[in-house]
mmCIF file of C-alpha atoms in Angstrom:
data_model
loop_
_atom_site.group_PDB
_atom_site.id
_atom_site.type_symbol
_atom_site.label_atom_id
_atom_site.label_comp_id
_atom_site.label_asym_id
_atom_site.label_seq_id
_atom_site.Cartn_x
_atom_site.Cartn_y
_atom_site.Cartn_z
ATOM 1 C CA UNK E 230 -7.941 7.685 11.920
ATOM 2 C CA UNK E 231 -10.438 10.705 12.226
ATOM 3 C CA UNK E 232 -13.217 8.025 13.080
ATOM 4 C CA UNK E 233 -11.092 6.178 15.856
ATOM 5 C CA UNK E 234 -10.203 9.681 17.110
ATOM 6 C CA UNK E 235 -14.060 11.111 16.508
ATOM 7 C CA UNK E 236 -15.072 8.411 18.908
ATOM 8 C CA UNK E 237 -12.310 7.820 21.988
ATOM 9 C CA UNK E 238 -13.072 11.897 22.103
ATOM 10 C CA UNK E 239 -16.472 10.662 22.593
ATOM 11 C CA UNK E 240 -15.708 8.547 25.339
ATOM 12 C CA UNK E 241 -12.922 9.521 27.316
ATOM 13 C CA UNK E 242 -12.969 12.646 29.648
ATOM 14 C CA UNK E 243 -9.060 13.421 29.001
ATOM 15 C CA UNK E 244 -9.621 13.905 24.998
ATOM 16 C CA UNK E 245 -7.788 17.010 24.345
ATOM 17 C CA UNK E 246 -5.374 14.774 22.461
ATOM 18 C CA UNK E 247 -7.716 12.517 20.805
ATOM 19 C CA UNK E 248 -9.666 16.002 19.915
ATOM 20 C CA UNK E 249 -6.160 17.240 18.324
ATOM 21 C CA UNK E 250 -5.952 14.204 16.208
ATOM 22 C CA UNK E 251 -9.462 14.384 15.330
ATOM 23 C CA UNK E 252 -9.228 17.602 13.459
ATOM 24 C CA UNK E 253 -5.766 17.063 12.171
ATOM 25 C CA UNK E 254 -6.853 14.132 10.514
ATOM 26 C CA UNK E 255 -9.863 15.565 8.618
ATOM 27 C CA UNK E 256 -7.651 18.396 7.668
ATOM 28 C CA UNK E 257 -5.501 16.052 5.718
ATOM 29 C CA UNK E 258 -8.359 14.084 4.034
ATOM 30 C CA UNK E 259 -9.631 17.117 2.666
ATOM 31 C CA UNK E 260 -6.601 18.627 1.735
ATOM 32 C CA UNK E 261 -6.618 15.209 -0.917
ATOM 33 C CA UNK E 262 -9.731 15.853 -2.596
ATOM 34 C CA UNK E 263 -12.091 18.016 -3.173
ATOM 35 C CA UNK E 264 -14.801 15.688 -2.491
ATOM 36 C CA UNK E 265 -13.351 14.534 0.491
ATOM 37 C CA UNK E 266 -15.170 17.331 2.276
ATOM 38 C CA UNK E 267 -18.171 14.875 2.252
ATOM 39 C CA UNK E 268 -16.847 12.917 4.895
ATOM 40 C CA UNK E 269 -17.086 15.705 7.447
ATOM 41 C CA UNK E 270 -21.081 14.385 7.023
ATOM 42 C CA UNK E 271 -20.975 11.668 9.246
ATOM 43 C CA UNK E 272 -19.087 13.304 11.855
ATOM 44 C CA UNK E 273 -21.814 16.217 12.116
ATOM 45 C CA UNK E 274 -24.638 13.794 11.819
ATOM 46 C CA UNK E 275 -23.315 11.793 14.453
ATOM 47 C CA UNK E 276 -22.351 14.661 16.765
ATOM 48 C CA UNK E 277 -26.100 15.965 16.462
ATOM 49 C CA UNK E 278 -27.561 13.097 17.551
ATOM 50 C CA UNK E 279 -24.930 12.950 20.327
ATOM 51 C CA UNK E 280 -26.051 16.346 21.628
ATOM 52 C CA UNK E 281 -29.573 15.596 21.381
ATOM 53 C CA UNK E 282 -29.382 12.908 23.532
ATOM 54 C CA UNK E 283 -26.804 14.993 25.723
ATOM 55 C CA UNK E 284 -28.967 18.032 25.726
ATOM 56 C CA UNK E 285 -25.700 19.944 25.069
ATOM 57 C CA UNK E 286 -24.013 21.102 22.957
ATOM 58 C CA UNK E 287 -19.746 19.816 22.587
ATOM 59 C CA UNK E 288 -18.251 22.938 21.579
ATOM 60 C CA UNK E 289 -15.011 21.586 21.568
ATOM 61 C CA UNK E 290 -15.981 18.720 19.291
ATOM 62 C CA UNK E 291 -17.938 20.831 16.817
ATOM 63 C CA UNK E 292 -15.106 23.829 16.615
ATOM 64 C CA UNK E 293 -12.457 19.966 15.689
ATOM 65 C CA UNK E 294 -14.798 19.865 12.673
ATOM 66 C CA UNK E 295 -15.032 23.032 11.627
ATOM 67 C CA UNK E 296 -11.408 23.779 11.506
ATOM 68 C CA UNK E 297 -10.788 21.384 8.887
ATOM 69 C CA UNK E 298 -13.313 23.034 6.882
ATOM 70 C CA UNK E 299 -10.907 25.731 6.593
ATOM 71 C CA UNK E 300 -9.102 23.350 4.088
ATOM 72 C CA UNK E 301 -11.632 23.669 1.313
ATOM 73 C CA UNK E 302 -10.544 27.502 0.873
ATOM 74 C CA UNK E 303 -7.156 26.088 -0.728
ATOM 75 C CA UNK E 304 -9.558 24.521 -3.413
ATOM 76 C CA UNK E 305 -10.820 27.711 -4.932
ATOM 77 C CA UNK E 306 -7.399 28.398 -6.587
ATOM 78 C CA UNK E 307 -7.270 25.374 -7.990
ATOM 79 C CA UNK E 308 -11.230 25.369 -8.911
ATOM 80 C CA UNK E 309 -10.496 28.963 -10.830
ATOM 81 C CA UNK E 310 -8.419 27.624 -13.277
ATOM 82 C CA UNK E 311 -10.591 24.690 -14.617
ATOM 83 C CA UNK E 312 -11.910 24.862 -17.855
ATOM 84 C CA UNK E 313 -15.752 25.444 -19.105
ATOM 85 C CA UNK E 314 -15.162 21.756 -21.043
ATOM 86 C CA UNK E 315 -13.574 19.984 -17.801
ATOM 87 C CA UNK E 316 -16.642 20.895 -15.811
ATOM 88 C CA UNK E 317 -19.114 19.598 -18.587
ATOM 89 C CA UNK E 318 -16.933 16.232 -19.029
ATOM 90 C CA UNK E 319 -19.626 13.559 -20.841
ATOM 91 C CA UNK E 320 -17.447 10.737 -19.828
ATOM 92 C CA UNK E 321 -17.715 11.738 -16.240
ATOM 93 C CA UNK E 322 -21.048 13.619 -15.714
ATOM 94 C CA UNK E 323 -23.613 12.046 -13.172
ATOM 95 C CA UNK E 324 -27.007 10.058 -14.404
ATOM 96 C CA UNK E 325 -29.736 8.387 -13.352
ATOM 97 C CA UNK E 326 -27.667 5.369 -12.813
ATOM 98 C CA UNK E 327 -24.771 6.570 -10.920
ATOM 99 C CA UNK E 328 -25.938 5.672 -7.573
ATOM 100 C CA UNK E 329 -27.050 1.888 -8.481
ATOM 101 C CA UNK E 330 -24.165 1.544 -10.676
ATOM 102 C CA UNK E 331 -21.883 2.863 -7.454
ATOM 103 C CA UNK E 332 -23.276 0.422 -4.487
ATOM 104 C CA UNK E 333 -23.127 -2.550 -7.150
ATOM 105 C CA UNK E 334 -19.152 -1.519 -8.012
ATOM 106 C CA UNK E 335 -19.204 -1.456 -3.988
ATOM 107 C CA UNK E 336 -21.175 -4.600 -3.095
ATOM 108 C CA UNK E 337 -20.906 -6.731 -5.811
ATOM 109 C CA UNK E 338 -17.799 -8.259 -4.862
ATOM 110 C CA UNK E 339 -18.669 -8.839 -1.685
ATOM 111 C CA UNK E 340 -21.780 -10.841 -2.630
ATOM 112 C CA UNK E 341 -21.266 -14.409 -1.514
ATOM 113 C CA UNK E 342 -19.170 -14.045 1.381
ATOM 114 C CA UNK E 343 -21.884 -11.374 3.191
ATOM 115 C CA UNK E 344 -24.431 -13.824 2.106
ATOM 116 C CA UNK E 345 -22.465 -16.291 4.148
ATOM 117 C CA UNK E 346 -21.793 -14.002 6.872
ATOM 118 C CA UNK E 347 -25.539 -13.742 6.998
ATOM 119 C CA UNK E 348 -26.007 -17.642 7.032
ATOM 120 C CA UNK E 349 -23.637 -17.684 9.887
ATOM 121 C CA UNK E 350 -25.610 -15.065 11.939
ATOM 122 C CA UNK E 351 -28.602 -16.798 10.989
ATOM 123 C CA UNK E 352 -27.694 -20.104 12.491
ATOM 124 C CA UNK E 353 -25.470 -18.424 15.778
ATOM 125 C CA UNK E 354 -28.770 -15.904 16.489
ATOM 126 C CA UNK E 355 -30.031 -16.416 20.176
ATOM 127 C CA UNK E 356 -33.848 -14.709 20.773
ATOM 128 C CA UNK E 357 -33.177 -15.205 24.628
ATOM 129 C CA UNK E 358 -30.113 -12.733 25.466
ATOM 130 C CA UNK E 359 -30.127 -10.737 21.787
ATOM 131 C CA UNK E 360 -29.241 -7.214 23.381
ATOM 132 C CA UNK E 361 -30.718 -3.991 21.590
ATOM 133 C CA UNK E 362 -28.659 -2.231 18.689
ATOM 134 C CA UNK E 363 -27.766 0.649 20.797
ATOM 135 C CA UNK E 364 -26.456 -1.441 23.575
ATOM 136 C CA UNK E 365 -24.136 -2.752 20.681
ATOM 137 C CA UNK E 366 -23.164 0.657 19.354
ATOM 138 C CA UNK E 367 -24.379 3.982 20.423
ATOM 139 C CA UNK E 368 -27.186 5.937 18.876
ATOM 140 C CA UNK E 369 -24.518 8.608 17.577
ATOM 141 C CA UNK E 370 -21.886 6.205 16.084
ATOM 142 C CA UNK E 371 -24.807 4.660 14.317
ATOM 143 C CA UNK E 372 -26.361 8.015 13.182
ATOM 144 C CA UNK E 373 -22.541 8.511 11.514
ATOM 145 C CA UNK E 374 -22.378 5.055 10.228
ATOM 146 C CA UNK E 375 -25.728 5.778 8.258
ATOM 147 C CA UNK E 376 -23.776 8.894 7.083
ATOM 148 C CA UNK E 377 -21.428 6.944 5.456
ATOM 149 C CA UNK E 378 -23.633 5.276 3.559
ATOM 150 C CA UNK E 379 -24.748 8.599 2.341
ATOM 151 C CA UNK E 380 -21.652 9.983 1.144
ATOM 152 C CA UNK E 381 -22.266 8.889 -2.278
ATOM 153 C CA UNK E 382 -25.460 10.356 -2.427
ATOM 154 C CA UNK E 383 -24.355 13.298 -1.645
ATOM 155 C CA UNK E 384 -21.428 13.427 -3.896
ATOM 156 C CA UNK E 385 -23.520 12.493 -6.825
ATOM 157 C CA UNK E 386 -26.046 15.702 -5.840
ATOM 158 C CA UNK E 387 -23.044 17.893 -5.543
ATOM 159 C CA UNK E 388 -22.004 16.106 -9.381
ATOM 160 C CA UNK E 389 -24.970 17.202 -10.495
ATOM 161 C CA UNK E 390 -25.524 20.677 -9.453
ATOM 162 C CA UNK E 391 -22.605 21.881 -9.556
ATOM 163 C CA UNK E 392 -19.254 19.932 -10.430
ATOM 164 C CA UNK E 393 -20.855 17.621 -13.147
ATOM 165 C CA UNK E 394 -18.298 15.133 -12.701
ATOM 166 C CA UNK E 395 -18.434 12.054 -10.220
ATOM 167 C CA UNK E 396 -16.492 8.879 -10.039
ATOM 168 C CA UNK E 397 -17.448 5.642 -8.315
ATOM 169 C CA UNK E 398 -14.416 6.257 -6.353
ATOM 170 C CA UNK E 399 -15.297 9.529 -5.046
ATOM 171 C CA UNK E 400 -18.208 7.653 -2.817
ATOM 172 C CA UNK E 401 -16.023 4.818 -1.677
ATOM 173 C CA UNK E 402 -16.242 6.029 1.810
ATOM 174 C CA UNK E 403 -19.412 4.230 2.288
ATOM 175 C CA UNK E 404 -17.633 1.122 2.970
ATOM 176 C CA UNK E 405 -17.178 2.585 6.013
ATOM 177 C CA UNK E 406 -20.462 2.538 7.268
ATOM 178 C CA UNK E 407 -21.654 -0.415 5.485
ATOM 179 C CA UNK E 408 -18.612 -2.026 7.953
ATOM 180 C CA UNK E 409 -19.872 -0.590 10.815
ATOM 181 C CA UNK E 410 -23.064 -1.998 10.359
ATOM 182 C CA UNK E 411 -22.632 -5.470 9.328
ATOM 183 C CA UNK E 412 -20.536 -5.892 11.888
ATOM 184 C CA UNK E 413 -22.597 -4.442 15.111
ATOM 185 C CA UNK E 414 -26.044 -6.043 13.280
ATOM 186 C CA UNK E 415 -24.109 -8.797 13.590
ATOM 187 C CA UNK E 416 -23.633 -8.860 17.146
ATOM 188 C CA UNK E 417 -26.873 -7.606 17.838
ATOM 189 C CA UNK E 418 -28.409 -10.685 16.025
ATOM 190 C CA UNK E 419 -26.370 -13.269 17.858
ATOM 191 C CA UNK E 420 -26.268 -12.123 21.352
ATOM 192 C CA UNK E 421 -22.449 -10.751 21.446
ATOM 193 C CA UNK E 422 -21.871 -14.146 20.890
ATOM 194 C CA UNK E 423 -17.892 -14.427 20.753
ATOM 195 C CA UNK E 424 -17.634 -17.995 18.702
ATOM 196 C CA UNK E 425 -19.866 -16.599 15.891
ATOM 197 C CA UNK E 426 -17.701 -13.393 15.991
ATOM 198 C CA UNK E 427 -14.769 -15.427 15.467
ATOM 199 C CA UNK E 428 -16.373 -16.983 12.906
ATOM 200 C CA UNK E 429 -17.337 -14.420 10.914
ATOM 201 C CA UNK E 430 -13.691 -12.793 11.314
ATOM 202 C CA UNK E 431 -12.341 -16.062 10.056
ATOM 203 C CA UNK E 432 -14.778 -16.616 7.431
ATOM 204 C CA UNK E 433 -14.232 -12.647 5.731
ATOM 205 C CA UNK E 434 -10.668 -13.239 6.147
ATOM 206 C CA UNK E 435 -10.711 -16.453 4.754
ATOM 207 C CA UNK E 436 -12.522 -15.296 1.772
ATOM 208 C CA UNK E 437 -10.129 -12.565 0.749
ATOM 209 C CA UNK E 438 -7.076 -14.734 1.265
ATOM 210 C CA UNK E 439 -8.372 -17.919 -0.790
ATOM 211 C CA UNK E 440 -9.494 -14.919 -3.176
ATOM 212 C CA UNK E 441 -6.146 -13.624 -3.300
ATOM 213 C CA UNK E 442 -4.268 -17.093 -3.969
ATOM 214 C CA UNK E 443 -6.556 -17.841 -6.365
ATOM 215 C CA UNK E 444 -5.711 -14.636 -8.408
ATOM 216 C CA UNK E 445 -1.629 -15.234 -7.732
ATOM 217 C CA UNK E 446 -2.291 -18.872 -8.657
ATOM 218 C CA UNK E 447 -4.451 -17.553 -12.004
ATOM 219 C CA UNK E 448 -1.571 -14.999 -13.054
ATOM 220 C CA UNK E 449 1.479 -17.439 -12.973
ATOM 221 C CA UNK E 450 -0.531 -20.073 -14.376
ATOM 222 C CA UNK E 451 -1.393 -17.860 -17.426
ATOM 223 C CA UNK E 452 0.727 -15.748 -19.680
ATOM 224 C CA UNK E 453 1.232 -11.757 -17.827
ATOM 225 C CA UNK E 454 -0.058 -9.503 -19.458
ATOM 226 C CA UNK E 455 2.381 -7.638 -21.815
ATOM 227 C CA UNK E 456 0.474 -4.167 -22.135
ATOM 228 C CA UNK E 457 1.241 -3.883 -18.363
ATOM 229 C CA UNK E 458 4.838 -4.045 -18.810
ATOM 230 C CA UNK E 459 5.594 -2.946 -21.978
ATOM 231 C CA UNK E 460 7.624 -6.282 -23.169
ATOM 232 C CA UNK E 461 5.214 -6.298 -26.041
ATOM 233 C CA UNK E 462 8.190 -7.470 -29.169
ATOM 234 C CA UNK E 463 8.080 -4.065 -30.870
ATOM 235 C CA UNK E 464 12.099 -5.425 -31.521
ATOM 236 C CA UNK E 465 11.033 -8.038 -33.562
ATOM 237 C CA UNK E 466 8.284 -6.670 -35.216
ATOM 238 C CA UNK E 467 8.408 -3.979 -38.074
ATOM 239 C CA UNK E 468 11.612 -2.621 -36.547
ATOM 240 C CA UNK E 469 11.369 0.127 -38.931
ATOM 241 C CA UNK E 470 7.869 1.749 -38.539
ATOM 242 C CA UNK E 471 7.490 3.996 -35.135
ATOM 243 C CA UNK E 472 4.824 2.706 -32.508
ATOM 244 C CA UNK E 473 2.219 5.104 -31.442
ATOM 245 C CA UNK E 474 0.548 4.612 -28.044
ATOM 246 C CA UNK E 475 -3.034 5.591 -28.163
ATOM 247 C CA UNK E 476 -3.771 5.612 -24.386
ATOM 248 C CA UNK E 477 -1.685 8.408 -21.667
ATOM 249 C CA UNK E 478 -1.375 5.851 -19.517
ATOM 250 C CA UNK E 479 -0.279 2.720 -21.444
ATOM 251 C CA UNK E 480 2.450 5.511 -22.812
ATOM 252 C CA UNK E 481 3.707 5.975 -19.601
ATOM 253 C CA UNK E 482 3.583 3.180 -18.135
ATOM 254 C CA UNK E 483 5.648 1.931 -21.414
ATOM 255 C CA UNK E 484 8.349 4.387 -21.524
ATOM 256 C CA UNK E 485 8.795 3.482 -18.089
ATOM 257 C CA UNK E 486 9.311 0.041 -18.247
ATOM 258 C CA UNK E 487 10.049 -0.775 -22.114
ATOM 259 C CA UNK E 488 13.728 -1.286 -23.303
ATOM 260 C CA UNK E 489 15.640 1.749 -24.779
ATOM 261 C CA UNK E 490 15.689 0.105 -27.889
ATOM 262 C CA UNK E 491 11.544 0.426 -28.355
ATOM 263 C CA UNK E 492 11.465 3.703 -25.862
ATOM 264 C CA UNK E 493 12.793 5.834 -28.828
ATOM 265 C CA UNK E 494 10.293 4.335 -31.133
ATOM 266 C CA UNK E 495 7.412 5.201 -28.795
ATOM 267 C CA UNK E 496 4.735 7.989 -30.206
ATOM 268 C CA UNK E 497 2.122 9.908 -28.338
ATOM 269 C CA UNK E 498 0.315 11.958 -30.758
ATOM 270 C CA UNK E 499 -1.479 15.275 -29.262
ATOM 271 C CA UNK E 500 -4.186 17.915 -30.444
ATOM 272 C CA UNK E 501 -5.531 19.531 -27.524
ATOM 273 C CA UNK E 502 -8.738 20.753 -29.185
ATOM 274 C CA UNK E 503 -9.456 17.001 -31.123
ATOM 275 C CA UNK E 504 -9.178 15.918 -27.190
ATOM 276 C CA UNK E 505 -11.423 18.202 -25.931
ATOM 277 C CA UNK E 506 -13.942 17.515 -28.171
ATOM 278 C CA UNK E 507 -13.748 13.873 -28.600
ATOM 279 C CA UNK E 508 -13.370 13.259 -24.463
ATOM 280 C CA UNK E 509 -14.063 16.321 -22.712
ATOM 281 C CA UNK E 510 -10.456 16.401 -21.424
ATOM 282 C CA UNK E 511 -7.063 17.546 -22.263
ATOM 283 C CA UNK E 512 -5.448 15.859 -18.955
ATOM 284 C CA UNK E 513 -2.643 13.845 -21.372
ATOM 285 C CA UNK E 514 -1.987 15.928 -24.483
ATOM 286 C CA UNK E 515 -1.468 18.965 -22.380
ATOM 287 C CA UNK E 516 -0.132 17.674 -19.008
ATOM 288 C CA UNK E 517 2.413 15.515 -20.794
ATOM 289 C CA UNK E 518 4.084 18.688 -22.169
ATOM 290 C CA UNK E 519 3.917 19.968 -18.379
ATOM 291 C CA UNK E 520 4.977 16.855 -16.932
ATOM 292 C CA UNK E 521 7.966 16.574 -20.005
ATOM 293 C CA UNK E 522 9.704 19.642 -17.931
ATOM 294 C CA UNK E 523 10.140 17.424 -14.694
ATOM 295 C CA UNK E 524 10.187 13.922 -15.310
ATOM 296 C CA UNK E 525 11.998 11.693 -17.872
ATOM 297 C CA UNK E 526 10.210 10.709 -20.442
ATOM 298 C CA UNK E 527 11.971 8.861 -23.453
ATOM 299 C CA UNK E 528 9.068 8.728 -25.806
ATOM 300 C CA UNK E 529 8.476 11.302 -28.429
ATOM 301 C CA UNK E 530 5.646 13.616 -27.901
ATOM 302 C CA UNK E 531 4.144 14.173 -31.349
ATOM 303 C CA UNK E 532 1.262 16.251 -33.241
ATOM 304 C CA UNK E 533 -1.112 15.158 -34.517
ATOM 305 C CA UNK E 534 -1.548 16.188 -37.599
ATOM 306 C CA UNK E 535 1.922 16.719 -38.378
ATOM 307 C CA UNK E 536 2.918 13.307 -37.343
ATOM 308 C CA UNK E 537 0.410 11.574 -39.881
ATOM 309 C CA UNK E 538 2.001 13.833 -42.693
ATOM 310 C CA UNK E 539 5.425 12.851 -41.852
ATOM 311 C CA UNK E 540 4.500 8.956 -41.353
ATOM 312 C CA UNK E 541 2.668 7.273 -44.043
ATOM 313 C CA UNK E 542 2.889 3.682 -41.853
ATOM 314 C CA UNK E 543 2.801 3.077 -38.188
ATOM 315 C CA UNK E 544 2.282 0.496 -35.520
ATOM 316 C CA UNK E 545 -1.092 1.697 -33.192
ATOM 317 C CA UNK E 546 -1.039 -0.163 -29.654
ATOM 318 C CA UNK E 547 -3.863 1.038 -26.863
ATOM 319 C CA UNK E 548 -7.012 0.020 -25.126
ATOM 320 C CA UNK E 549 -9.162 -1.512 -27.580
ATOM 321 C CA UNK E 550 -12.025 0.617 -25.337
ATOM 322 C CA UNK E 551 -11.115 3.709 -23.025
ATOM 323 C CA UNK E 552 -12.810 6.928 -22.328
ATOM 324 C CA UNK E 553 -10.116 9.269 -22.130
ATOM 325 C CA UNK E 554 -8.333 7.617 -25.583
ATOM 326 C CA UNK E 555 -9.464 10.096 -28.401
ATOM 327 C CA UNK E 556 -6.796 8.628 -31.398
ATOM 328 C CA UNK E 557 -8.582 5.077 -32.657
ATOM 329 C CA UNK E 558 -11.854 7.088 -32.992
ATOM 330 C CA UNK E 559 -10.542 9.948 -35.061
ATOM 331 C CA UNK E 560 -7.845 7.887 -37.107
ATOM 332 C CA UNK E 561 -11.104 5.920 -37.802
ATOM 333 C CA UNK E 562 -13.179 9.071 -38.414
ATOM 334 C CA UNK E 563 -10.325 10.364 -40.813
ATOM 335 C CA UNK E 564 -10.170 7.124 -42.911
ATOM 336 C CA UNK E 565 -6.705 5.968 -41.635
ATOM 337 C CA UNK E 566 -6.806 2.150 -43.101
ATOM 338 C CA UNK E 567 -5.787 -0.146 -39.882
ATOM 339 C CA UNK E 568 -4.797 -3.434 -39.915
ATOM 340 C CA UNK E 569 -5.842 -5.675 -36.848
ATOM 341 C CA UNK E 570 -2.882 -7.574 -35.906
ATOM 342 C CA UNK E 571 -4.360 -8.859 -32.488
ATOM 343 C CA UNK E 572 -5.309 -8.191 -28.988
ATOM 344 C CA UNK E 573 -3.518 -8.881 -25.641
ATOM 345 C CA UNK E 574 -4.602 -9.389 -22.093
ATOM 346 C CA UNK E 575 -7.055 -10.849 -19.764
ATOM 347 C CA UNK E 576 -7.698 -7.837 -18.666
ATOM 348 C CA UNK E 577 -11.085 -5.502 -18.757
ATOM 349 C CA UNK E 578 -9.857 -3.026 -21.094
ATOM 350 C CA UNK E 579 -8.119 -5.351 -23.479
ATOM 351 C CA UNK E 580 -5.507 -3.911 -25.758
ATOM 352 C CA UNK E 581 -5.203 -4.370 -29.644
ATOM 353 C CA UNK E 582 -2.879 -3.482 -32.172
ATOM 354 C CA UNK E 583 -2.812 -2.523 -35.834
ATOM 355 C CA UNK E 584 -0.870 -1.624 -38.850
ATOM 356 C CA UNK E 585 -1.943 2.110 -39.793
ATOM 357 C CA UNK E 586 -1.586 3.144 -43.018
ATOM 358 C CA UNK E 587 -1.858 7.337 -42.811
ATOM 359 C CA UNK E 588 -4.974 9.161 -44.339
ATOM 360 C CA UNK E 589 -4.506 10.129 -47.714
ATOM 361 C CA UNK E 590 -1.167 7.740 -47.955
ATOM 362 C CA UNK E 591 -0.896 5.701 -50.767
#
């Protein structure tokens, strides 16, 4: 929306509307996320190179982007109240692969149908009337669709010196400009030409449609997964042993959707300082507790330590890999004896279950 309204400001003489919507809508994507303040990037690297070639400066425009800038002071709050260990997360800190590792989570799946975009523009390009990029898209909407692209870069700099924590999400604004560009190279390559725009629109679409049936077609052929809706047969099996949950949100998402029955048999076991240490977080065993006060939740939140003591046998159900899940590790690390019963899904992080027999239990 700030885009669309960043460039009909740029275009039209009656704007003060457009200008409005401009810097309400950057207000609202930064009061989101913290790093959402990257975006305002592109809009100042494409408003300098609008002046430049101007030879004035937009006041107007530059006083739309500052205002939402104002949003970041509602951060420091929040900022003041994070932890030493939160900031200094080793699941989420930055490395020398973060940037490679972000444009292949970005581009990767778009690998074969850009390469057949490109075979399309290859075949529809015409030498003879091929107009000039800008004549396609102006020098400043370029400049910001190049900004785009660095929004990552600069979100892994800012992960670095000073939050230590980025996501692959937290750059996924690049997808923006990496748009922008495929699409105007496009029509720079093959003259405007309108057939080999239509093709490409029906080829892209194509490609995520067939992509989408074929995923539909995959998940009814095959069984669903249970760990995603918590119709896992804890009825049937060991009725009389309680089931702890080792991932926060495989717990939630099965005491949301589980029968009552199983709900009341549901475990997640907490110790804020084995979580901290083990992750670098204490998002679930101490948010839960928050979260407890406000929203039903039928499971029993459970310590640790006292939960082994009072449980000598258990059924264990979680990811059989996740970063944030501290328990398998440390009932591992304590000499628990687990019993692999099996694993469950198609998906990524697959999810496994056992037979725990408590330390020290005989």
């Amino acid at each position: 929306v700030a885009l669309v309204a960043w460039q009909r400001a740029n275009d039209l003489e009656r704007r003060a509307g457009w200008l409005v919507l401009l810097a309400v809508s950057l207000t609202a994507a930064l009061l989101t996320h913290c790093y959402a303040m990257l975006v305002l990037v592109p809009f100042g690297i494409g408003a300098l190179v609008r002046d430049y070639y101007r030879r004035k400066v937009d006041w107007r425009l530059w006083l739309c982007l500052l205002i939402p800038s104002l949003a970041i002071f509602s951060y420091l709050p929040l900022l003041a109240n994070v932890k030493p260990y939160a900031v200094d997360n080793p699941v989420f800190r930055p490395d020398f692969y973060s940037l490679p590792r972000f444009y292949d989570f970005l581009l990767s799946p778009a690998l074969w149908p850009l390469l057949a975009a490109a075979i399309v523009v290859a075949f529809a390009s015409d030498h003879t009337r091929r107009p000039q990029w800008r004549e396609v898209l102006p020098a400043h909407e370029l400049a910001a669709a190049f900004g785009f692209l660095l929004v990552p870069v600069l979100a892994i700099l800012l992960a670095v010196f000073i939050s230590h924590i980025f996501m692959l999400r937290y750059g996924l604004s690049a997808v923006i400009g990496i748009a922008i560009l495929v699409s105007s190279g496009s029509a720079a390559f093959t003259g405007r030409s309108k057939s080999a725009g239509a093709a490409l629109v029906l080829l892209l679409a194509g490609w995520f449609a067939g992509n989408t049936a074929v995923w539909v077609a995959r998940q009814m052929a095959s069984p669903q997964d249970d760990s995603l809706l918590g119709k896992v047969p804890f009825e049937q099996l060991h009725p009389e042993l309680p089931v702890v949950i080792a991932s926060g949100l495989l717990f939630l998402e099965m005491d949301h959707y589980t029968v009552p029955a199983v709900a009341t048999r549901l475990n997640y076991l907490m110790d804020q300082e084995i979580a901290r240490k083990k992750t670098g977080s204490d998002v679930f065993d101490k948010g839960f507790l928050i979260a407890r006060r406000w929203f039903p939740i039928r499971g029993n939140l459970q310590d640790y330590h006292s939960f082994l003591a009072a449980h000598p046998k258990f059924l264990l159900y979680g990811y059989s890999s996740f970063d944030l899940d501290w328990l398998i590790p440390k009932l591992i690390e304590d000499g628990a004896k687990m019993t692999y019963l099996g694993t469950q899904g198609p998906l990524k992080q697959q999810t496994v279950l056992y037979e725990v027999q408590s330390p020290g239990a005989n």
